[in-house]
PDB file of C-alpha atoms in Angstrom:
ATOM      1  CA  MET A   1     167.674 165.410  98.284  1.00 55.00           C
ATOM      2  CA  SER A   2     167.832 167.722  94.943  1.00 76.00           C
ATOM      3  CA  VAL A   3     167.881 171.570  95.400  1.00 80.00           C
ATOM      4  CA  THR A   4     169.132 172.896  92.376  1.00 84.00           C
ATOM      5  CA  LEU A   5     169.784 177.221  93.269  1.00 81.00           C
ATOM      6  CA  THR A   6     169.267 178.784  90.030  1.00 85.00           C
ATOM      7  CA  ASP A   7     168.682 182.720  88.279  1.00 81.00           C
ATOM      8  CA  PRO A   8     166.689 182.434  85.557  1.00 83.00           C
ATOM      9  CA  GLN A   9     166.935 184.619  82.839  1.00 87.00           C
ATOM     10  CA  GLY A  10     165.300 188.434  83.238  1.00 86.00           C
ATOM     11  CA  LEU A  11     165.913 188.327  86.630  1.00 83.00           C
ATOM     12  CA  PRO A  12     169.064 190.121  88.896  1.00 83.00           C
ATOM     13  CA  LYS A  13     172.034 187.855  90.031  1.00 83.00           C
ATOM     14  CA  VAL A  14     172.209 188.957  93.640  1.00 77.00           C
ATOM     15  CA  GLU A  15     175.713 188.428  95.281  1.00 76.00           C
ATOM     16  CA  PHE A  16     173.947 186.888  98.583  1.00 71.00           C
ATOM     17  CA  PHE A  17     171.692 184.554  97.101  1.00 75.00           C
ATOM     18  CA  HIS A  18     169.656 183.158  94.338  1.00 77.00           C
ATOM     19  CA  GLN A  19     166.145 183.690  93.262  1.00 82.00           C
ATOM     20  CA  VAL A  20     165.381 180.302  92.685  1.00 84.00           C
ATOM     21  CA  SER A  21     165.538 176.485  94.320  1.00 76.00           C
ATOM     22  CA  ILE A  22     164.422 173.790  92.898  1.00 82.00           C
ATOM     23  CA  ALA A  23     164.131 170.888  95.102  1.00 78.00           C
ATOM     24  CA  SER A  24     162.615 166.937  94.689  1.00 78.00           C
ATOM     25  CA  GLY A  25     162.091 164.826  98.008  1.00 76.00           C
ATOM     26  CA  SER A  26     159.618 163.252 100.325  1.00 84.00           C
ATOM     27  CA  LYS A  27     159.769 165.373 103.412  1.00 90.00           C
ATOM     28  CA  ILE A  28     159.098 169.392 103.847  1.00 91.00           C
ATOM     29  CA  VAL A  29     160.620 170.767 107.087  1.00 92.00           C
ATOM     30  CA  PHE A  30     158.664 174.462 107.957  1.00 93.00           C
ATOM     31  CA  MET A  31     161.163 175.356 110.415  1.00 94.00           C
ATOM     32  CA  ALA A  32     160.069 177.683 113.423  1.00 94.00           C
ATOM     33  CA  GLY A  33     162.063 181.238 113.103  1.00 96.00           C
ATOM     34  CA  GLN A  34     165.285 180.741 115.292  1.00 97.00           C
ATOM     35  CA  VAL A  35     166.241 183.400 117.588  1.00 97.00           C
ATOM     36  CA  ALA A  36     169.874 184.185 119.621  1.00 98.00           C
ATOM     37  CA  TRP A  37     168.919 181.762 122.483  1.00 97.00           C
ATOM     38  CA  ASP A  38     171.094 178.856 123.056  1.00 96.00           C
ATOM     39  CA  ALA A  39     170.237 174.746 124.101  1.00 94.00           C
ATOM     40  CA  ASN A  40     169.334 176.491 127.757  1.00 96.00           C
ATOM     41  CA  GLY A  41     167.425 178.923 126.618  1.00 95.00           C
ATOM     42  CA  THR A  42     170.288 181.518 127.364  1.00 97.00           C
ATOM     43  CA  LEU A  43     170.467 185.248 124.736  1.00 98.00           C
ATOM     44  CA  VAL A  44     173.374 185.070 123.248  1.00 98.00           C
ATOM     45  CA  GLY A  45     175.027 187.780 122.426  1.00 98.00           C
ATOM     46  CA  GLU A  46     173.098 191.023 123.986  1.00 98.00           C
ATOM     47  CA  GLY A  47     172.944 193.335 121.727  1.00 98.00           C
ATOM     48  CA  ASP A  48     174.868 192.426 119.297  1.00 98.00           C
ATOM     49  CA  LEU A  49     173.862 191.567 115.885  1.00 98.00           C
ATOM     50  CA  ALA A  50     176.099 189.439 114.373  1.00 98.00           C
ATOM     51  CA  ALA A  51     176.689 187.141 117.388  1.00 98.00           C
ATOM     52  CA  GLN A  52     172.733 186.548 117.399  1.00 98.00           C
ATOM     53  CA  VAL A  53     172.992 186.230 113.546  1.00 98.00           C
ATOM     54  CA  GLU A  54     175.518 183.464 114.167  1.00 98.00           C
ATOM     55  CA  GLN A  55     173.534 181.997 116.885  1.00 98.00           C
ATOM     56  CA  CYS A  56     170.193 181.537 114.594  1.00 98.00           C
ATOM     57  CA  TYR A  57     172.190 180.154 112.379  1.00 97.00           C
ATOM     58  CA  LEU A  58     173.973 177.651 113.957  1.00 97.00           C
ATOM     59  CA  ASN A  59     170.240 177.122 115.468  1.00 96.00           C
ATOM     60  CA  VAL A  60     169.096 176.239 112.018  1.00 96.00           C
ATOM     61  CA  GLY A  61     172.076 174.043 111.680  1.00 96.00           C
ATOM     62  CA  ALA A  62     171.093 171.987 114.810  1.00 95.00           C
ATOM     63  CA  ALA A  63     167.654 172.119 114.341  1.00 95.00           C
ATOM     64  CA  LEU A  64     168.717 169.854 110.732  1.00 94.00           C
ATOM     65  CA  ALA A  65     171.203 167.841 112.034  1.00 95.00           C
ATOM     66  CA  GLU A  66     168.512 166.627 114.121  1.00 94.00           C
ATOM     67  CA  ILE A  67     166.454 165.798 111.358  1.00 92.00           C
ATOM     68  CA  GLY A  68     169.126 163.978 109.054  1.00 93.00           C
ATOM     69  CA  GLY A  69     169.353 167.294 107.329  1.00 93.00           C
ATOM     70  CA  SER A  70     172.060 169.948 106.757  1.00 93.00           C
ATOM     71  CA  PHE A  71     172.353 174.051 104.840  1.00 92.00           C
ATOM     72  CA  ASP A  72     172.094 171.716 101.537  1.00 90.00           C
ATOM     73  CA  ASP A  73     168.687 171.256 102.314  1.00 92.00           C
ATOM     74  CA  ILE A  74     167.221 174.333 102.572  1.00 93.00           C
ATOM     75  CA  VAL A  75     165.395 175.676  99.842  1.00 93.00           C
ATOM     76  CA  LYS A  76     164.529 179.269 101.845  1.00 94.00           C
ATOM     77  CA  LEU A  77     165.308 181.549 104.199  1.00 95.00           C
ATOM     78  CA  THR A  78     163.338 184.343 105.979  1.00 97.00           C
ATOM     79  CA  ASN A  79     165.729 187.224 107.868  1.00 97.00           C
ATOM     80  CA  TYR A  80     163.360 189.370 110.419  1.00 98.00           C
ATOM     81  CA  VAL A  81     165.286 192.300 111.695  1.00 98.00           C
ATOM     82  CA  THR A  82     164.394 194.530 114.125  1.00 98.00           C
ATOM     83  CA  ASP A  83     164.898 198.677 113.204  1.00 97.00           C
ATOM     84  CA  TRP A  84     166.173 197.349 109.904  1.00 97.00           C
ATOM     85  CA  SER A  85     168.715 200.004 108.110  1.00 97.00           C
ATOM     86  CA  VAL A  86     170.821 199.330 104.644  1.00 96.00           C
ATOM     87  CA  ASP A  87     173.977 199.089 107.115  1.00 97.00           C
ATOM     88  CA  LYS A  88     173.313 196.700 109.347  1.00 98.00           C
ATOM     89  CA  MET A  89     173.962 194.005 106.506  1.00 96.00           C
ATOM     90  CA  PRO A  90     177.248 193.980 106.781  1.00 97.00           C
ATOM     91  CA  LEU A  91     176.554 192.554 110.809  1.00 98.00           C
ATOM     92  CA  VAL A  92     173.886 190.314 108.639  1.00 97.00           C
ATOM     93  CA  GLN A  93     176.560 188.869 106.822  1.00 95.00           C
ATOM     94  CA  GLU A  94     179.397 188.441 109.553  1.00 97.00           C
ATOM     95  CA  GLY A  95     177.541 186.369 111.725  1.00 97.00           C
ATOM     96  CA  ARG A  96     176.266 184.115 108.583  1.00 95.00           C
ATOM     97  CA  ALA A  97     179.403 183.642 107.178  1.00 95.00           C
ATOM     98  CA  ARG A  98     180.508 182.800 111.121  1.00 97.00           C
ATOM     99  CA  ALA A  99     178.500 180.167 111.296  1.00 97.00           C
ATOM    100  CA  CYS A 100     178.772 178.432 108.180  1.00 95.00           C
ATOM    101  CA  ALA A 101     182.431 178.325 108.540  1.00 96.00           C
ATOM    102  CA  LYS A 102     181.746 177.019 112.186  1.00 96.00           C
ATOM    103  CA  LEU A 103     179.142 174.160 110.553  1.00 95.00           C
ATOM    104  CA  GLY A 104     181.710 173.578 107.643  1.00 94.00           C
ATOM    105  CA  VAL A 105     179.162 175.183 104.929  1.00 92.00           C
ATOM    106  CA  THR A 106     181.148 176.362 102.141  1.00 88.00           C
ATOM    107  CA  THR A 107     178.517 177.535  99.581  1.00 84.00           C
ATOM    108  CA  PHE A 108     175.542 179.015 100.670  1.00 81.00           C
ATOM    109  CA  MET A 109     172.843 180.814  98.698  1.00 83.00           C
ATOM    110  CA  PRO A 110     169.475 179.498  99.040  1.00 89.00           C
ATOM    111  CA  PRO A 111     166.890 181.711  97.900  1.00 90.00           C
ATOM    112  CA  GLY A 112     166.055 184.565 101.208  1.00 92.00           C
ATOM    113  CA  THR A 113     164.343 187.636 101.994  1.00 95.00           C
ATOM    114  CA  LEU A 114     165.224 189.991 104.700  1.00 96.00           C
ATOM    115  CA  ILE A 115     161.817 191.619 105.982  1.00 98.00           C
ATOM    116  CA  GLY A 116     162.796 194.560 108.646  1.00 98.00           C
ATOM    117  CA  VAL A 117     160.023 194.589 111.451  1.00 98.00           C
ATOM    118  CA  ALA A 118     159.874 196.819 114.332  1.00 97.00           C
ATOM    119  CA  ALA A 119     160.578 194.496 116.952  1.00 97.00           C
ATOM    120  CA  LEU A 120     160.260 190.475 117.823  1.00 97.00           C
ATOM    121  CA  PHE A 121     158.620 188.751 120.886  1.00 95.00           C
ATOM    122  CA  VAL A 122     161.351 189.379 123.033  1.00 96.00           C
ATOM    123  CA  PRO A 123     162.550 192.992 122.671  1.00 96.00           C
ATOM    124  CA  GLU A 124     166.370 191.557 123.214  1.00 98.00           C
ATOM    125  CA  HIS A 125     166.256 189.458 120.357  1.00 98.00           C
ATOM    126  CA  LEU A 126     167.625 191.234 117.127  1.00 98.00           C
ATOM    127  CA  VAL A 127     166.731 188.918 114.244  1.00 98.00           C
ATOM    128  CA  GLU A 128     164.824 185.641 114.157  1.00 98.00           C
ATOM    129  CA  VAL A 129     165.657 183.334 111.309  1.00 98.00           C
ATOM    130  CA  GLU A 130     163.229 181.301 109.328  1.00 97.00           C
ATOM    131  CA  ALA A 131     164.027 178.398 106.987  1.00 95.00           C
ATOM    132  CA  ILE A 132     162.248 175.502 104.879  1.00 94.00           C
ATOM    133  CA  ALA A 133     164.015 172.643 103.912  1.00 93.00           C
ATOM    134  CA  VAL A 134     163.248 169.469 101.570  1.00 93.00           C
ATOM    135  CA  LEU A 135     164.706 165.771 102.370  1.00 92.00           C
ATOM    136  CA  ASP A 136     164.377 162.746 101.480  1.00 86.00           C
TER     137      ASP A 136
END
């Protein structure tokens, strides 16, 4: 699979992601939103946004690994964060960085969207992460 990340002229360069991903492959993977549950369904990081972001990204990595993919195959991410305010961004970045370090991911900047929401299905969940990937 080949994913090319780019920032077209006329669009701003953003520190955390590229504006466009171009993917070629034969299998498109739409992943359910991942929350901060471990493999046993136990909440990880109650009240701790960074810990919950980390678990969400670890779950995305586990799902991709199970189907023969990796973070290199992700073409789009959507993060839903409860009660969003810009001062939470460092916690989102911290959790993402910790997960990437654990997974051995050194460069990870697919296009992404962060959406502030009032609540998620389970009140203790502070974040949910959806991923779209393309595999060969």
